[in-house]
Amino acid sequence: MIANGLPASPGAAVGRVVFHADAAAERGRKEKIILVRKETTPDDIHGMDAAQGILTSTGGLTSHAAVVARGMGRPCVCGAGGVRVDDEAHRFTADSVVVEEGDWVTIDGGTGRVMAGQVPTIPARVSGEFGTFMEWADALRRLKVRANADIPRDALQARSFGAEGIGLCRTEHMFFAADRLPHVVRMILAAPRAKAIQTEVDAKRAAWKSADPAERKVLGGELRALEKKLAAPRKAYRESLAKLLPLQRSDFRGLFRAMDGYPVTIRTLDPPLHEFLPKREELIAEVALLRADWERARKRSRKAVKPAKLTRLEGLLERVEELHEFNPMLGHRGCRLGITYPEITEMQARAIFEAACEVAKQGIRVIPEIMIPLVGHVEELRHQARLVRRVADEVMARRGVHVNYLVGTMIEVPRAAVTAGEVASEAEFFSFGTNDLTQLTFGFSRDDAGKFLPEYVARKVLPVDPFATLDLEGVGELVRWAVARGRAARAGLKVGICGEHGGDPASVEFCHDAALDYVSCSPFRVPIARLAAAHAAVRGKAAASDQR
Amino acid sequence: MIANGLPASPGAAVGRVVFHADAAAERGRKEKIILVRKETTPDDIHGMDAAQGILTSTGGLTSHAAVVARGMGRPCVCGAGGVRVDDEAHRFTADSVVVEEGDWVTIDGGTGRVMAGQVPTIPARVSGEFGTFMEWADALRRLKVRANADIPRDALQARSFGAEGIGLCRTEHMFFAADRLPHVVRMILAAPRAKAIQTEVDAKRAAWKSADPAERKVLGGELRALEKKLAAPRKAYRESLAKLLPLQRSDFRGLFRAMDGYPVTIRTLDPPLHEFLPKREELIAEVALLRADWERARKRSRKAVKPAKLTRLEGLLERVEELHEFNPMLGHRGCRLGITYPEITEMQARAIFEAACEVAKQGIRVIPEIMIPLVGHVEELRHQARLVRRVADEVMARRGVHVNYLVGTMIEVPRAAVTAGEVASEAEFFSFGTNDLTQLTFGFSRDDAGKFLPEYVARKVLPVDPFATLDLEGVGELVRWAVARGRAARAGLKVGICGEHGGDPASVEFCHDAALDYVSCSPFRVPIARLAAAHAAVRGKAAASDQR
């Protein structure tokens, strides 16, 4: 054993060490590899997918590496502070052992241990005596257990582990695939420009109405110029949405087929748009270098032409800067995107209902639940729900198929929990996004809390990491409050949880006690959640009979 | 009139346009200037201070420019979208008018209007009939009105407007002054390094205890090497704190003198440490360029030596990267700093109590209230309060002076509001930091919300900008909840508000109704708050007599 990290995603993995996602994607096709990074980002997804397991030196139990690895069912050890990664030199050192790219390591995502060399492993299955035991557990529990799954392969995996539906499908994870990303990027570069010019057009039109004939002549000219300027970004925006529609539709078809008869909760686009664009820091450095080269070229010859690459990258950097945010976690994301760019929600709703109608026609039972993220005020939900219902009616009427569906919301912004009574007037279900709810209730960024959270737990300022086990006094109080207010406003409101806490036994017990209907967690944690739900039910009954 | 922005800080200002803070600080000494920026950052403080007024093209009513300008009493118009700033070309255009550096403009921070040229203005005073009228208002109100002031000059200004104490002194604003910043930067570069090495030393020491003699020999050598490595950063950390102590002490003396007989609420260090360091983006570009130069030099001659500047900047960039955060708003700041670096809180507490003892000896009545920021869990407050009380006892014993003081907390993290009962077991007062409480309750970053908030208000998704007028249903519900739970746990708990809402009439009325003891706002908004508090009291009485 050479290091110890956090047990971020269960299971053991053996492979050769690789330090970069591209190399991992390449080598992963031919041999078993472990991707080792300081931390992972959305750019690393293809490398993580190609790896047997993931090891990071920074980040907590809800860091990008941990969440994505759990979703993929890849074993992961994260925040292994003793691992010093030198990715330029393609090596890491841990406990004075130097591990070079290509060396074998073994990680145990259930304990957080990192071992040098190849340690023998056995495959995980819910079968035989374990299967029988899990059936006994299922007979006792009241809580349903769903899985967080974004693609059909994960959904099938989740079913094999006993998931009774999908509690969270993150549609944006579909956007990162190689065949979609170019359309997503085109959409993102075009949409804000189209919107900005459209706003100017609207203002000019309003001005035109109250203008006198002489002014109108000037305004009319300006209006025509603006409309000409608007044409290109509007076309790019529409075309990229049209390209994405059939791709998303095909994803949803796969999910619905895998979940025949079980509900599938689909969340509309959530992350800030800049997550899909090249990294700002890299662009800044590249543009600085190209500008310096060009300055030198100009000094040598006054006829020097500005390189096309510089012009292109300057344009891209400008867009990236426009989308840059100081606190992306608190920025333009979730339903805020769907409200400012309703065309995106509309495309996603269309893809969902077209897929649902197609699959329903084949005799499969489809139960879509459309979930609006990051709602803080009931009006945000009302805006998006109206849009989704309009598209649903349209598609079902055209296809001549009726599909029962629900429109609900994530409860992940403290304000939504506080005003849950109003929110429930519009929401047909609540799903507590306890990752974000914990972030906002504590004011902790899970990506940054590694700087103080371990010390907080070590010094007992906090009893446990609240991203691993739900904070019952604070976040739990908001959950209880929201359930009570929500059900008071709408009898029988369906309530679940889809944060990572859905797979943590202590948190599952809380969900049982708080009278939630279901928990949803990563596919590989489904058996744990099933057992924890049974434990909670047994404990609840024992406590009730003690009282008698 | 050439543009319209947000009325961010009241008052009119006339001056020549300047686009950079350094130039503003330079020219501002000789002539009247208006600082025009896309947005301001802490780097611009000296330029803002030298300006008659500030105009920005982006940012909302709680953007950096708005908050700092209000604190300084500088008129400010922010978020003037029609102003297109080209700071490289030293000009802006607005409504087809091109304004070059040095041209005159007039801004009206009370209405948000921007005018070309010099418009005549009159000075603001609370005197004559206005003074009499304000005395009538004071006789009616129940709420006390304090001011947010960071330096003695602002405190005197606040007193002249009738402030009955300081509700928020942001000690970090003292850190940005030219004579302090070098010590602050030295402290910030040294502290995390000293801490990291100390952690290694502690681990080695623990290992040494359970080691056998042969291992101990190796460990002993490593321990000595680590302790040697620790010496320099530890020395730098201690020395910089020692340099800051007398400077902070002198600031506090000034504040206590200005506020003779009135309470002074002093908040310990709040912002993330990287705010004091050079900008990461600029360092990235500079290092990239220097590296490219050096690569070229090495190609020309194998004997080329790495330039000292590159080595220095690479080291600085490494530190800046270590401190970089994805969501600084949710990161390592507030009491989290004071807990991981208790020496900083200790230095600040020492400066406060040494100043209090010195001034009290001169016969001035000193009422310090030490406020711990960003508390989410009672244990955080307990940790910091214990430290502050220990230093207070020590200083007062040594100086032979007794000063009554309180230790309390900001309530700005939703979790602190939810668990206010527990927090009040440790807090002698609550001060609602409604800026951050609004950010976290909505999940809105005030620096980024400009991308969607104006559209939200225009489309009536939200009735008003919640950073301008307190959101009564959500944030207000948390305030009411926290006041009730806090006072139930500690009878007579003193409760105030120190967010920007303290100067907004509608929000002041809410504070009256919620039975707060005081509001605190920027000095120039104090008269508005006094009048609003009187209005609220009169309305409350009228409503009560209607009910009879």
mmCIF file with all atom_site columns, C-alpha atoms in Angstrom, chain A residues 327 329-330 439-440 442-449 452, chain B residues 325-333 336 374 439-440:
data_model
loop_
_atom_site.group_PDB
_atom_site.id
_atom_site.type_symbol
_atom_site.label_atom_id
_atom_site.label_alt_id
_atom_site.label_comp_id
_atom_site.label_asym_id
_atom_site.label_entity_id
_atom_site.label_seq_id
_atom_site.pdbx_PDB_ins_code
_atom_site.Cartn_x
_atom_site.Cartn_y
_atom_site.Cartn_z
_atom_site.occupancy
_atom_site.B_iso_or_equiv
_atom_site.pdbx_formal_charge
_atom_site.auth_seq_id
_atom_site.auth_comp_id
_atom_site.auth_asym_id
_atom_site.auth_atom_id
_atom_site.pdbx_PDB_model_num
ATOM 1  C CA . ASN A 1 327 ? -18.988 31.903 -9.127 1.00 0.00 ? 327 ASN A CA 1
ATOM 2  C CA . MET A 1 329 ? -22.105 27.516 -9.103 1.00 0.00 ? 329 MET A CA 1
ATOM 3  C CA . LEU A 1 330 ? -24.262 30.598 -8.401 1.00 0.00 ? 330 LEU A CA 1
ATOM 4  C CA . GLN A 1 439 ? -23.469 23.531 -0.937 1.00 0.00 ? 439 GLN A CA 1
ATOM 5  C CA . LEU A 1 440 ? -25.875 26.437 -0.652 1.00 0.00 ? 440 LEU A CA 1
ATOM 6  C CA . PHE A 1 442 ? -23.537 25.688 4.198  1.00 0.00 ? 442 PHE A CA 1
ATOM 7  C CA . GLY A 1 443 ? -22.127 28.096 1.629  1.00 0.00 ? 443 GLY A CA 1
ATOM 8  C CA . PHE A 1 444 ? -19.520 25.433 0.744  1.00 0.00 ? 444 PHE A CA 1
ATOM 9  C CA . SER A 1 445 ? -18.356 24.870 -2.811 1.00 0.00 ? 445 SER A CA 1
ATOM 10 C CA . ARG A 1 446 ? -17.703 21.159 -3.066 1.00 0.00 ? 446 ARG A CA 1
ATOM 11 C CA . ASP A 1 447 ? -14.876 21.849 -5.499 1.00 0.00 ? 447 ASP A CA 1
ATOM 12 C CA . ASP A 1 448 ? -13.138 24.181 -3.059 1.00 0.00 ? 448 ASP A CA 1
ATOM 13 C CA . ALA A 1 449 ? -14.079 22.822 0.353  1.00 0.00 ? 449 ALA A CA 1
ATOM 14 C CA . PHE A 1 452 ? -10.783 23.493 4.899  1.00 0.00 ? 452 PHE A CA 1
ATOM 15 C CA . GLU B 1 325 ? -11.045 28.644 -6.234 1.00 0.00 ? 325 GLU B CA 1
ATOM 16 C CA . PHE B 1 326 ? -13.816 27.671 -8.617 1.00 0.00 ? 326 PHE B CA 1
ATOM 17 C CA . ASN B 1 327 ? -16.420 29.486 -6.495 1.00 0.00 ? 327 ASN B CA 1
ATOM 18 C CA . PRO B 1 328 ? -14.614 31.911 -4.190 1.00 0.00 ? 328 PRO B CA 1
ATOM 19 C CA . MET B 1 329 ? -17.955 33.033 -2.760 1.00 0.00 ? 329 MET B CA 1
ATOM 20 C CA . LEU B 1 330 ? -18.380 29.496 -1.379 1.00 0.00 ? 330 LEU B CA 1
ATOM 21 C CA . GLY B 1 331 ? -14.736 28.882 -0.616 1.00 0.00 ? 331 GLY B CA 1
ATOM 22 C CA . HIS B 1 332 ? -12.049 29.409 1.944  1.00 0.00 ? 332 HIS B CA 1
ATOM 23 C CA . ARG B 1 333 ? -13.172 32.709 3.478  1.00 0.00 ? 333 ARG B CA 1
ATOM 24 C CA . ARG B 1 336 ? -13.060 29.365 7.720  1.00 0.00 ? 336 ARG B CA 1
ATOM 25 C CA . LEU B 1 374 ? -19.785 33.308 7.518  1.00 0.00 ? 374 LEU B CA 1
ATOM 26 C CA . GLN B 1 439 ? -26.895 35.187 -2.600 1.00 0.00 ? 439 GLN B CA 1
ATOM 27 C CA . LEU B 1 440 ? -26.998 31.824 -0.843 1.00 0.00 ? 440 LEU B CA 1
#
